[in-house]
Every structure is written in C-alpha cells, then in structure tokens.
Coordinates of C-alpha atoms and ligand atoms in Angstrom, one line a residue:
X176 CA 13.2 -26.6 -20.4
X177 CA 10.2 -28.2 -22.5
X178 CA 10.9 -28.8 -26.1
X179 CA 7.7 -27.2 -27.3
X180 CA 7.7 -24.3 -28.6
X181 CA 5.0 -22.6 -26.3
X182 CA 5.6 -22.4 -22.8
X183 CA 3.2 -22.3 -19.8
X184 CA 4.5 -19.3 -17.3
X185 CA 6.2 -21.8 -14.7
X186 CA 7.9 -23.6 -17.6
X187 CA 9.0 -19.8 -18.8
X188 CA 11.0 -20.0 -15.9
X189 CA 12.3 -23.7 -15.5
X190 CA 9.7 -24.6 -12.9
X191 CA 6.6 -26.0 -12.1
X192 CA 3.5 -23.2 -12.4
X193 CA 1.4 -21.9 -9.6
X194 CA -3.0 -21.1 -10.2
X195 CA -4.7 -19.2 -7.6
X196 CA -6.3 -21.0 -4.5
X197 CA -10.2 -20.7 -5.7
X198 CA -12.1 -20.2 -8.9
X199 CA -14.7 -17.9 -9.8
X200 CA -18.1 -18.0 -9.0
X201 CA -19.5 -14.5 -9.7
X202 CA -17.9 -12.0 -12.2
X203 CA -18.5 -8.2 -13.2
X204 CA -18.4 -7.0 -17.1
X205 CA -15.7 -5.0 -17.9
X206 CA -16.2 -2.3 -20.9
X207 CA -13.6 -0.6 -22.7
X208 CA -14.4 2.8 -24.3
X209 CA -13.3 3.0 -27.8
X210 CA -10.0 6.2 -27.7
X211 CA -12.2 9.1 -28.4
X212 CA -14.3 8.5 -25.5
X213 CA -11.0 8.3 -23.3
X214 CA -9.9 11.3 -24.5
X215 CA -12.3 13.0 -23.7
X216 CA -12.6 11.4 -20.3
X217 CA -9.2 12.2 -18.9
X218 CA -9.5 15.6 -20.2
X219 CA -12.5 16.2 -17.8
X220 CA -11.0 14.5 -15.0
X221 CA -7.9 16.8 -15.5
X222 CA -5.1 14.5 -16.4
X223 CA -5.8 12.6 -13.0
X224 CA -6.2 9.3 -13.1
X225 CA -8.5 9.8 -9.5
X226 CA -11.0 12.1 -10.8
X227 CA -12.0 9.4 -13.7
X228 CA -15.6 8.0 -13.6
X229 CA -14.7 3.9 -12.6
X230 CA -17.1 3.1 -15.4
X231 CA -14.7 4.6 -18.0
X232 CA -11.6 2.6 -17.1
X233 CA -11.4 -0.9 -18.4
X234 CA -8.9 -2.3 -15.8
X235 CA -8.5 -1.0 -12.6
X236 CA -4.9 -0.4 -11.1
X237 CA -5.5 2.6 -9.1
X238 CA -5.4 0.7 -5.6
X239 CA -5.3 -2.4 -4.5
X240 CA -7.5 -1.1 -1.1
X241 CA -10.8 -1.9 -1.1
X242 CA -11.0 -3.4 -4.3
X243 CA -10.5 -7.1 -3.1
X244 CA -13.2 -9.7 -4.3
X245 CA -14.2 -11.3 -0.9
X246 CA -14.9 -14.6 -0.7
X247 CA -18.3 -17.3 -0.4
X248 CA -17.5 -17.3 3.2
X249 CA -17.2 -13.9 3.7
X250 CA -20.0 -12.8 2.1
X251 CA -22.0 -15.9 4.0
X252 CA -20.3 -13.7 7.3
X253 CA -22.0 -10.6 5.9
X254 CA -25.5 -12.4 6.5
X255 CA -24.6 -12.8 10.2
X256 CA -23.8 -9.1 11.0
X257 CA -25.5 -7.7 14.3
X258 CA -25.9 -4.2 13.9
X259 CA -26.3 -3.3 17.7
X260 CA -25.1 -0.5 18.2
X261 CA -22.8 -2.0 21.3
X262 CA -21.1 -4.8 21.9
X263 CA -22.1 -6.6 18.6
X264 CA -21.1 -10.3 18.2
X265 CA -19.1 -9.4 15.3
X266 CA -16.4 -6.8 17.2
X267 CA -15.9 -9.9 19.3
X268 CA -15.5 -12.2 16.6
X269 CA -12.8 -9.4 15.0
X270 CA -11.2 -9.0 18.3
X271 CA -10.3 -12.5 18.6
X272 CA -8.6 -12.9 15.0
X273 CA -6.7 -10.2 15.8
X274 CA -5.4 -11.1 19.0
X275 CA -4.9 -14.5 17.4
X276 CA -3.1 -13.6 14.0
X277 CA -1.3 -10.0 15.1
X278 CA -1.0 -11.0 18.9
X279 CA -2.4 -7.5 20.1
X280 CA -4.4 -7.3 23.4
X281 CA -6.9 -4.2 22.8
X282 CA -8.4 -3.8 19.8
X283 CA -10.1 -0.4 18.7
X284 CA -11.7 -1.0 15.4
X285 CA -12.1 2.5 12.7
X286 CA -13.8 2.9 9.3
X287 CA -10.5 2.6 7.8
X288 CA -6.9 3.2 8.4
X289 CA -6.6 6.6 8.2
X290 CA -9.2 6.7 11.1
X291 CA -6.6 4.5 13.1
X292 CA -3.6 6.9 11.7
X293 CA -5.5 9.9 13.5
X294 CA -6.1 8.4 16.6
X295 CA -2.6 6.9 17.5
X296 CA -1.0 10.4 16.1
X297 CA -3.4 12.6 18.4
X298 CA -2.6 10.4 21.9
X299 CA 0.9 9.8 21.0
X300 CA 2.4 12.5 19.7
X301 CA 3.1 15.5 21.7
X302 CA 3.2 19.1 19.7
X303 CA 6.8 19.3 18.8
X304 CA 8.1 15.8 18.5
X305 CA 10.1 14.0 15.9
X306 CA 8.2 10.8 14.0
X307 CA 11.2 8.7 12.7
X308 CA 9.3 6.1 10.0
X309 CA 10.1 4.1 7.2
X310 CA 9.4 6.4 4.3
X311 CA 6.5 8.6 4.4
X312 CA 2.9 7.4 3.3
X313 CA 0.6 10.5 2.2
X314 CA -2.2 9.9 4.9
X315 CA 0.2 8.5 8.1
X316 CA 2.6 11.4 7.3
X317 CA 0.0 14.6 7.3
X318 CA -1.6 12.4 10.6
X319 CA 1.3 13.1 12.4
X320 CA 1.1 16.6 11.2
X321 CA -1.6 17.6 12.0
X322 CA -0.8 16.5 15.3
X323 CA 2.1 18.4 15.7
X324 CA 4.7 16.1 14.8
X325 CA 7.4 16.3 12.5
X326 CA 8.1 13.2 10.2
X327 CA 11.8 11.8 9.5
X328 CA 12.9 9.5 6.8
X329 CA 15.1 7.0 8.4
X330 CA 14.8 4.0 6.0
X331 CA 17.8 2.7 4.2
X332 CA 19.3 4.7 1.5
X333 CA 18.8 1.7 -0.9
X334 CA 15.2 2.9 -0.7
X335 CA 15.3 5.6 -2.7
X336 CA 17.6 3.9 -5.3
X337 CA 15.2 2.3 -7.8
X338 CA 17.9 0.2 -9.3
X339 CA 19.4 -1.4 -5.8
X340 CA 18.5 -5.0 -5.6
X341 CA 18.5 -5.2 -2.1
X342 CA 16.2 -8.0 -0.4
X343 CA 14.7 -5.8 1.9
X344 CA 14.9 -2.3 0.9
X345 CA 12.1 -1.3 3.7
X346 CA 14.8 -1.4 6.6
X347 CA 15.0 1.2 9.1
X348 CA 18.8 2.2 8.9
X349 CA 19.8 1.8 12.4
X350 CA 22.2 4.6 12.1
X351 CA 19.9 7.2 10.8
X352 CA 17.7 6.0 13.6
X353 CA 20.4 6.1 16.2
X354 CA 21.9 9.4 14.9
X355 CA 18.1 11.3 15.5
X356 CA 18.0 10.0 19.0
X357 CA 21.2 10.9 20.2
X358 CA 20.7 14.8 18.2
X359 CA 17.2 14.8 19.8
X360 CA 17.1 12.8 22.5
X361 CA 14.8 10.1 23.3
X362 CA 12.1 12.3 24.7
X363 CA 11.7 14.2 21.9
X364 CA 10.9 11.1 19.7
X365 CA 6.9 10.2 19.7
X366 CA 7.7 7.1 18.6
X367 CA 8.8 4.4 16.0
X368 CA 6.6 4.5 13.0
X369 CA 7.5 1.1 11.0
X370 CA 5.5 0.0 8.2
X371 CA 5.7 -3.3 6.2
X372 CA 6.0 -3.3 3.0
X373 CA 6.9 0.1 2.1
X374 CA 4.2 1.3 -0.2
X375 CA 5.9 4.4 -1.4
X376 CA 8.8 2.9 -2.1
X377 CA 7.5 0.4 -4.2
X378 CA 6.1 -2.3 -1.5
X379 CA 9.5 -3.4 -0.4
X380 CA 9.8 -5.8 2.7
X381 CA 11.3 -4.8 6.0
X382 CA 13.4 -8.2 6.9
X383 CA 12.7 -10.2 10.9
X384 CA 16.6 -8.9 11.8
X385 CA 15.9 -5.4 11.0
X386 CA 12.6 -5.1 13.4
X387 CA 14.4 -7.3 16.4
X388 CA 17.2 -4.5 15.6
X389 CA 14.8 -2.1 16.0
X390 CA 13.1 -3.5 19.1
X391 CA 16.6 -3.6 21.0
X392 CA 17.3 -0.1 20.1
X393 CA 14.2 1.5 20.9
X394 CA 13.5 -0.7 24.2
X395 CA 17.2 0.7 25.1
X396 CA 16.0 4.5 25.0
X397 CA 12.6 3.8 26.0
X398 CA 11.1 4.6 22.5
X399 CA 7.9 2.8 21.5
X400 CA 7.9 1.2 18.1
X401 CA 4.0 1.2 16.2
X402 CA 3.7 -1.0 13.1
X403 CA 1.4 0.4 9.7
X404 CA 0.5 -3.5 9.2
X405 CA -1.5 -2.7 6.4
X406 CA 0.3 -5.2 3.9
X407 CA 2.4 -7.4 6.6
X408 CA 1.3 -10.5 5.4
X409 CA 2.8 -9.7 2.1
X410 CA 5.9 -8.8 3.9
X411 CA 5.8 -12.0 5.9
X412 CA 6.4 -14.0 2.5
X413 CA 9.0 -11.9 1.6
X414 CA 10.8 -13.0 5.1
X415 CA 9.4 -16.6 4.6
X416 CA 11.2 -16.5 0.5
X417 CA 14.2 -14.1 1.8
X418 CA 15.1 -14.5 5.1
X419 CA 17.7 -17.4 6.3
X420 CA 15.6 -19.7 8.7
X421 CA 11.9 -19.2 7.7
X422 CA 11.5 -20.9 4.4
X423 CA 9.5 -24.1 6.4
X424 CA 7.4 -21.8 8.5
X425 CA 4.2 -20.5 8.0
X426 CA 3.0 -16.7 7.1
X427 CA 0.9 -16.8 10.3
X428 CA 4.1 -17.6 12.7
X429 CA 6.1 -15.5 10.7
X430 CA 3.3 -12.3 11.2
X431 CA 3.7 -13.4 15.0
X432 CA 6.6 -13.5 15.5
X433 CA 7.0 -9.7 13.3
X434 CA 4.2 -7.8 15.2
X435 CA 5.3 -9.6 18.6
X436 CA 8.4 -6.9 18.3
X437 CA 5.9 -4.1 18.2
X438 CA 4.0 -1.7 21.0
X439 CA 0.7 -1.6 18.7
X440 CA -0.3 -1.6 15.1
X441 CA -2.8 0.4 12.6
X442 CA -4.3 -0.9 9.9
X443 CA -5.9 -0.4 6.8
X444 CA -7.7 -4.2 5.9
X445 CA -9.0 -2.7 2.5
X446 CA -5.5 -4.0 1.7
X447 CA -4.2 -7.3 3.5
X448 CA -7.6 -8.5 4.8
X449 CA -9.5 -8.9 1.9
X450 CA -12.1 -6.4 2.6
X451 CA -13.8 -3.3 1.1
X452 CA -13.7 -1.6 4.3
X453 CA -12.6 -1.5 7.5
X454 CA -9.5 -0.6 10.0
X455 CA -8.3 -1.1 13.1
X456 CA -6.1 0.0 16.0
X457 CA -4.5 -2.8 18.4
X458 CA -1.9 -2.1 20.9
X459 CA -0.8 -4.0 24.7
X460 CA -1.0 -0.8 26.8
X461 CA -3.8 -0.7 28.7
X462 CA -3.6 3.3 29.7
X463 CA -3.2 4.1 26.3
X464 CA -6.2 1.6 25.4
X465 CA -8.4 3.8 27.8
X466 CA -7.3 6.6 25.8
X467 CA -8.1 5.7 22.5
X468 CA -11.1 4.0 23.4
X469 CA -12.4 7.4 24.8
X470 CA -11.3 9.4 21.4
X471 CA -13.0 6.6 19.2
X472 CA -16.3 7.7 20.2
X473 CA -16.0 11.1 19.3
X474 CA -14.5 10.6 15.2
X475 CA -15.3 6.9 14.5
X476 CA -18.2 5.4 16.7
X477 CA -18.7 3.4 19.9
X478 CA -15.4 1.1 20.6
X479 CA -17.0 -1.9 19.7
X480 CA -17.9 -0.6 16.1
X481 CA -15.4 2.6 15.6
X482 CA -17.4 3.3 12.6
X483 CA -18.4 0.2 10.6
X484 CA -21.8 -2.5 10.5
X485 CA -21.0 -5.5 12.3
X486 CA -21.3 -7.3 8.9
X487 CA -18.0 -5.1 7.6
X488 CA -16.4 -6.5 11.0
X489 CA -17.5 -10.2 10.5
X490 CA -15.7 -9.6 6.9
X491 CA -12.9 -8.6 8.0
X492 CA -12.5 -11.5 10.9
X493 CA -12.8 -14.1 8.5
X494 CA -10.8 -11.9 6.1
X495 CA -7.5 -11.8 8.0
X496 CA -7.9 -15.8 8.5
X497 CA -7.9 -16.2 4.9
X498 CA -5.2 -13.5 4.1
X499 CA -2.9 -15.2 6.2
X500 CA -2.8 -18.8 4.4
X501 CA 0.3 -19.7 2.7
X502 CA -1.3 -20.5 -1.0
X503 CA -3.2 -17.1 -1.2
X504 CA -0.3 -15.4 -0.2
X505 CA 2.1 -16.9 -2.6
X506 CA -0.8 -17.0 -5.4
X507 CA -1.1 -13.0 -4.6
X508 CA 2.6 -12.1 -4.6
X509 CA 3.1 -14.0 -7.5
X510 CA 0.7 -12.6 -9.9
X511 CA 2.3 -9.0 -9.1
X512 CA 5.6 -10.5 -9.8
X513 CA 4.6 -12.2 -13.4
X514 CA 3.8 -8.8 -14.4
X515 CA 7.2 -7.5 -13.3
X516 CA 9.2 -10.0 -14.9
X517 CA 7.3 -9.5 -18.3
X518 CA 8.0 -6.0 -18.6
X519 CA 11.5 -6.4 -16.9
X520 CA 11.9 -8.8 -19.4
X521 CA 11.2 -6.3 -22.2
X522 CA 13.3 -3.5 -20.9
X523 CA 10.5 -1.4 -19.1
X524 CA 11.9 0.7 -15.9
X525 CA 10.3 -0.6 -13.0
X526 CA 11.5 -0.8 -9.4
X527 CA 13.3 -3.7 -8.4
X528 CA 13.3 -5.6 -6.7
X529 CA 9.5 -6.2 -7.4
X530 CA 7.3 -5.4 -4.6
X531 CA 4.0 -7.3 -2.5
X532 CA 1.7 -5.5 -4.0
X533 CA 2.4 -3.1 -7.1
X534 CA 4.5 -2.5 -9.9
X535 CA 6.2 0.7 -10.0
X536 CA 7.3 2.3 -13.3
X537 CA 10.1 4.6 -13.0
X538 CA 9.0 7.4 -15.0
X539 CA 12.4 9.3 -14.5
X540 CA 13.7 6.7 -16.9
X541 CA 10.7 6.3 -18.6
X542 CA 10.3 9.9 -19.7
X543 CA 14.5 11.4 -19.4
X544 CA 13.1 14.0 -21.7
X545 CA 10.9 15.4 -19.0
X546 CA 12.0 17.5 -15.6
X547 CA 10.3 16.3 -12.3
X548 CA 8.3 19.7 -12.9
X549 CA 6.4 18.4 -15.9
X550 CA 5.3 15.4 -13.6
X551 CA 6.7 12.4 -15.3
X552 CA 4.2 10.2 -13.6
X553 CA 1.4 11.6 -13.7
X554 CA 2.1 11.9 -17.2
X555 CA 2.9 8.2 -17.7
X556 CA -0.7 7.5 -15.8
X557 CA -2.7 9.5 -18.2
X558 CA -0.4 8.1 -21.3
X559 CA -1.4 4.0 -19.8
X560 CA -5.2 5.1 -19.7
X561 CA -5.1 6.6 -23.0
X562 CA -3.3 3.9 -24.5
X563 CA -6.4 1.4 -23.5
X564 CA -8.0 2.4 -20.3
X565 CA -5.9 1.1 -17.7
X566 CA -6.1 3.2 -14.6
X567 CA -3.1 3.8 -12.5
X568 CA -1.6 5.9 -9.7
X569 CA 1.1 8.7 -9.3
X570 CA 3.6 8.6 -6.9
X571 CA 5.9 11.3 -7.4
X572 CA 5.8 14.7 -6.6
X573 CA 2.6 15.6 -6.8
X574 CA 1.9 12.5 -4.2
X575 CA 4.7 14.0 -2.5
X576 CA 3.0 17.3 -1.2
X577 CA 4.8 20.7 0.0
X578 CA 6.9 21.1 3.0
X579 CA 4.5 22.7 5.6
X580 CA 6.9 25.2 6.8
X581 CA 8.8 26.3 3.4
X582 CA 5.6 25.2 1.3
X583 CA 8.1 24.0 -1.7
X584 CA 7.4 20.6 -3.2
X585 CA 8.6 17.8 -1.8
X586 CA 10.8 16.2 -4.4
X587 CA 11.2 12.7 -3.7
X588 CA 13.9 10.6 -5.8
X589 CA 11.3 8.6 -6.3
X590 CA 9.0 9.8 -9.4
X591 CA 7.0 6.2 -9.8
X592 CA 3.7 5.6 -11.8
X593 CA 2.1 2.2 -9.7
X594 CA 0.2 -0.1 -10.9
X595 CA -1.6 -1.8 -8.2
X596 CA -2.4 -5.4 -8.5
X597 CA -6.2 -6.0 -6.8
X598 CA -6.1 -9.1 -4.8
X599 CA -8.1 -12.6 -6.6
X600 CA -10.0 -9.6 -9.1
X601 CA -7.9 -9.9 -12.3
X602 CA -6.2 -12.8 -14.3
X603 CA -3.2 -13.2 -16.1
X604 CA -4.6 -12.6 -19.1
X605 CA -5.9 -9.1 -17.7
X606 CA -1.6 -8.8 -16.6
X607 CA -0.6 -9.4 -20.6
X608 CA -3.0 -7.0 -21.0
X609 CA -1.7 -4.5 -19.1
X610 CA 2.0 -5.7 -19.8
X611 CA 1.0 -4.7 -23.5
X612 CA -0.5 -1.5 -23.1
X613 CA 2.9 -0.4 -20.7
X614 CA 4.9 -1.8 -23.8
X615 CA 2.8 0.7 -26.0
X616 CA 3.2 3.4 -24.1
X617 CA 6.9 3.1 -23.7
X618 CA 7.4 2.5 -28.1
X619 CA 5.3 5.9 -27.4
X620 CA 7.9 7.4 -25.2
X621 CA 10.3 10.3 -27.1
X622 CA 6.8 11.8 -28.5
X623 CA 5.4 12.5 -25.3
X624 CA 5.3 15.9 -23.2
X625 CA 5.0 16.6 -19.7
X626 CA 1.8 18.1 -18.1
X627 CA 1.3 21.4 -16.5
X628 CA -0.4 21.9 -12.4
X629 CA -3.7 24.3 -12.6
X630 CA -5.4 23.4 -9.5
X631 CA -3.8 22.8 -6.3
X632 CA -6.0 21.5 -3.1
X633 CA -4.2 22.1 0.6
X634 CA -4.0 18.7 1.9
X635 CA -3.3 15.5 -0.3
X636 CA -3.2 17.4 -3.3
X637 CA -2.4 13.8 -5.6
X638 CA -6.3 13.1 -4.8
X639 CA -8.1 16.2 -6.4
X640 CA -5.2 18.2 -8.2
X641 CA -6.0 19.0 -12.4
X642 CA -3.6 19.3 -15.1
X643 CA -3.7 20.5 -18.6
X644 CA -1.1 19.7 -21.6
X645 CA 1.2 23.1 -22.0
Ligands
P61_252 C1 -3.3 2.9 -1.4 F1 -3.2 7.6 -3.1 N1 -3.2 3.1 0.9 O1 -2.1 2.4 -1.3 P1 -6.9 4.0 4.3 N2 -1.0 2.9 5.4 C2 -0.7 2.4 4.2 C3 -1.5 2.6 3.1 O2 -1.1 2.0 2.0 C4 -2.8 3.2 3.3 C5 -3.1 3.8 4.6 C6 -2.2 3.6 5.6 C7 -3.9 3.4 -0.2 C8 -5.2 4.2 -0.3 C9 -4.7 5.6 -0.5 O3 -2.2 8.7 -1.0 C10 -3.2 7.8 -0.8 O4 -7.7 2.7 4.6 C11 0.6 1.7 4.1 O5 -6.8 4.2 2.9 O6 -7.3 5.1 5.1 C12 -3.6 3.4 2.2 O7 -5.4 3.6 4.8 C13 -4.4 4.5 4.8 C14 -4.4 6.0 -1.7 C15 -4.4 6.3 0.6 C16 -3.6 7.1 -1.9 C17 -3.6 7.5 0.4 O8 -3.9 3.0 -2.5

C-alpha cells in the first residue's frame, strides 16, 4: 500500500497496474445530448435501447459485436482483399488461421454467426430432436427451432444464481446431461451445443475439466459435441487465471487444447476476432463438410466467401492472430473487470463472478419494487441512457422470448441489464464514466416504475419490441 493519498488502479488493489497493448492512432468524437434531447429520444425509440439512433448515445454498451476498433495491420489487410468471387487469396489466408488457432479442418466461412447457427442447425438437427446446450442464446436457440429442435438447459444450477461465486459457472452439469440421454436416448439428441463464455448468463467460463468431461460422455453415447466459440479466447484466460495447471501456458495452447475436445465450432468474430463482420463454420467431418458446403451457396455465398469481401476475411485472419495474444487478452478482460469491482465496490448488484466480456446488473435487486412483468431491465437500460446517454442491453424476459408451443414468456431467473465492454474502443475514464452514471441511477432507484409492452414482433422480440411508461 502507497502512502499517498491517491492511488493509481493497480495500487487500488496492492499490485502493479496493467495499460492496454497499443495506443491510439485514430479516434471518433463522441457527443452527448443535453437530457431533453434524450428524453425525447428514447421516447421515440420506445423505451428500447435498440431502436435508438447511435448518434444520440454518448457511450456505446449495447454490444461488444462488431464494434471492435481493428487495428493498423488489419486495416493495411483490408487493402489486400481479392474480391473474386472464388477461391480468393483471402478465404485461404482465413482458412489457415483457423486451422492453426481452433485446430478445425474444413472451414465454411458466413456473414456472421447467426449465418453459421443456421447452417449447422438445418444439417444436424433432425425434426424432433432434443439440443442439450449451455444456456440458451437468442439467435443459436430459435436456429435450432426453426429447425425442428427442441433446446434444453443443461448448465449448472450455479448459472442461474447471480450471487454464486463459482469459477466456472458455464459448466455443463454432467448429470442434467446424463439424465436427458438416458430419458431420451442417445438418438434422439442432435447434439452437444457448448458455448464458451456463457453470454446470457453473464459471460461466465466453462472450465478444461468440464469440456474433457463432456467429451468422454458424449464420445461414450456417440453424441457429437459443437462449440459457439464466439468469446473462447476470453474463456481461455479464465482457464489460464482459474484452472490448476495452466497459469504458464499461453491463450493459444489453451484454445487448442479447448476446441481439440469438440466435433466443430460456429462463430460469431464481430466478438473474439476483432472484426466488424464476419463468421464462420469449421468442423473435421468431411461428409458433413460436403453438406454444408452445398447449403452455403444457397443463404450465404460461394464456400470460399459464404457472404463477405475478401477484405472482411483478410480482417478477420489477422484478427484471430491478434485476439489470441496473451496482453490483449488480459488488457481486454481486465478493463471489464475494473468496472465490476468499482461498482461492486459501491454496492451495485451485478453478477459475479464478473464475466469476459460484460457487466451484468441484476435488476431484480436493483428494482425489488418492480415484478418481472414491468421489465426490470429494460427499465434499468432506458433509466442508464437517461441518466447520461449510455446505451445498454436487456437480458431478461423480454430477451427471453415465449415458449413456442404454450406461447407464455419465458421467465428466466435471470432479469440482467448488460453492459458490454467494446474491445480497445473505450478508456477507463469512459468506465468511471459509466461506473458514475450506474451509481446515479441506483441513488435513483425507489422512484422509479416499471414499463409497460405495446408492441410485440414474432421472432426476437428484445430487437424491435416498444414500451410506454403506465
Ligand atoms: C451480442 F441482443 N451476440 O452478444 P451474430 N453466439 C453468441 C453470441 O453472443 C452471438 C451469436 C452467437 C450478440 C449480438 C446479438 O439477442 C441478440 O454474429 C454467444 O450476432 O449473428 C451474438 O452472432 C450470434 C445481440 C445477437 C442480441 C442476438 O450482442
């Protein structure tokens, strides 16, 4: 502990501090519109924080896909594109840093990861099956719909228990797992749908024991296991910081090592990879490869573009070498977790442990005064950008959908207002920013009221749904 009274963040915490890997060489203005102007901006974008105009938020927590800033080298890559339209230079290029860093064989690559989502759902899910996964995600879940498959929460109970301070709170519970297979029968299950981190329940890591657990199940039954690898770098540092036995290895061997237990992957590299677009389906089975290489063409493009320029694809090659060094990573995960600890620090509700890529507020305990009907988060999102324009993101039950067959809400434990950290976009002065404004809100809390639903859409409803104040 210094003796001086003011403290730089590491020696907040009795240690040396870390700075990001790179400094800035272009930057964007940022405008804040004075409280009138936001008023009357969420009113017309109906108390959702999606249907805002970008140019009326002043910092931008909505998602942290697509909203990376790339790097010199990157954008140099951009330069090089080859927009054939077949076999461009740059599917190769993407090919091999996927093969290299995820260890998949065949690459198919899609505009982004939802177009992956659709593709492994309608070639490996027959009409009827069950989908045992990790905790639902909005698009992956209504994929596997769609295709006629019927999702089922198997991840740990400590998932849905904002308070547990379990390391890795994205583990598949082998029992819940095993239980399915043995009601079902092994036939019956499409297959393993494992993502790391858990976005929805607040980007917690799934742990190197649980997947090899996993693996030997499934490989018993003859069950294949897919990855969502959308943020598994981020849960490779978790394993590397957690995990007994991989504190001296790198991210890269640890990624190996993860996806080396896994039939295929998706992914969405708006998130991990550093890019604004782009996604990708990789798997080892050549049959199925024919498969999906034939359904490509007709949704996406031709298999050596599935969608995107070759200078998206060159992006995203040099993106996942660059997401996978040890100092971004840290630098990345870190900068979500200074955030966490401040308004930990002050008493705020948030999920903890904190995640890869997000805090989550808890709006249950934010709001007790509200019922999950008044939609606690949503309300908390539209109280954050009032407060001073900081966009953010329900995940609660209007995230959560209706059942298909009963057509009730969903009503996940989980009512969480997240706000997602953009990778090398904002500072840590923008983070007391925000940390201030949450502060605000929550001083704010016992006069605020719940919001009412006037406009419903079928699918996805989070993305287009209004509200008005009752
Ligand atoms: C997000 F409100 N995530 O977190 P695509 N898997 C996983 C994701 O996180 C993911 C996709 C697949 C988004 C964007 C988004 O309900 C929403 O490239 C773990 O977005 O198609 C996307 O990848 C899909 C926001 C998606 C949402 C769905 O902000």
């Amino acid at each position: 502990m210094s003796e001086h009274p003011l403290q730089t963040m590491g020696q907040q915490s009795g240690r040396r501090s870390w700075a990001e890997p790179w400094k800035i060489k272009m930057v964007e203005p940022l405008r804040m519109i004075d409280r009138a102007g936001r008023e009357r901006a969420l009113a017309e974008a109906g108390f959702n924080t999606f249907l805002l105009k970008s140019d009326d938020v002043y910092i931008d927590l909505l998602t942290d896909s697509g909203t990376s800033a790339m790097s010199d080298r990157q954008w140099a890559g951009m330069m090089t594109g080859d927009e054939a339209y077949a076999g461009s230079r740059n599917y190769y290029n993407l090919e091999a840093a996927i093969r290299k860093h995820y260890g998949y064989r065949y690459v198919v690559p899609t505009h982004q990861g939802r177009g992956a989502e659709h593709l492994i759902s309608q070639v490996a899910i027959r009409r009827g099956q069950y989908v045992p996964g990790n905790m639902y995600f909005t698009t992956t879940r209504l994929h596997q719909e769609l295709a006629g498959g019927i999702f089922v929460d198997v991840i740990v109970d400590e998932a849905h228990d904002p308070q547990s301070q379990a390391p890795f709170k994205g583990n598949i519970d082998l029992g819940k797992l095993e239980a399915l297979i043995e009601r079902e029968g092994a036939a019956n299950i499409a297959y393993v749908s494992l993502a790391g981190t858990v976005n929805m329940a607040g980007g917690q890591p799934v742990s190197m024991a649980n997947v090899k657990a996993v693996r030997a199940l499934t490989a018993q039954h003859g069950i294949r296991l897919y990855l969502d690898a959308t943020r598994m770098v981020e849960n490779a540092f978790f394993i590397q910081q957690q995990e007994d036995g991989y504190l001296d290895q790198p991210i890269a061997a640890i990624l190996r090592e993860f996806c080396d237990q896994t039939d295929g992957a998706w992914m969405s590299a708006k998130k991990d990879s550093l890019v604004n677009i782009g996604g990708w389906l990789a798997i080892n089975d050549a049959g199925l490869f024919e498969e999906l290489r034939n359904l490509v063409v007709v949704y996406e493009g031709l298999h050596t573009y599935g969608g995107l320029a070759g200078r998206d694809m060159e992006a995203m090659a040099i993106g996942i070498a660059e997401s996978v060094q040890d100092d971004h990573v840290r630098s990345r995960v870190e900068q979500v977790r200074y955030l966490g600890e401040l308004l930990s620090e002050w008493q705020i509700p948030i999920v903890r442990p904190i995640g890869g890529h997000a805090i989550f507020l808890d709006a249950r305990r934010f709001y007790p005064q509200l019922s999950q009907d008044q939609f606690p988060a949503q309300t908390l999102a539209a109280e954050l950008y009032l407060d001073c324009g900081i966009r953010s993101m329900e995940r609660g039950i209007v995230s959560a959908g209706r059942d298909p067959k009963t057509g009730d809400h969903h009503r996940p434990k989980l009512e969480l207002t997240r706000l997602t950290i953009p990778r090398r976009v904002y500072t840590q002065a923008h983070m007391d920013v925000v940390a201030e404004s949450v502060l605000a809100a929550y001083q704010n809390r016992d006069r605020t009221r719940g919001l009412k639903l006037v406009y419903e859409p079928k699918y996805l409803r989070f993305f287009q749904a209004r509200f008005e104040r009752p």
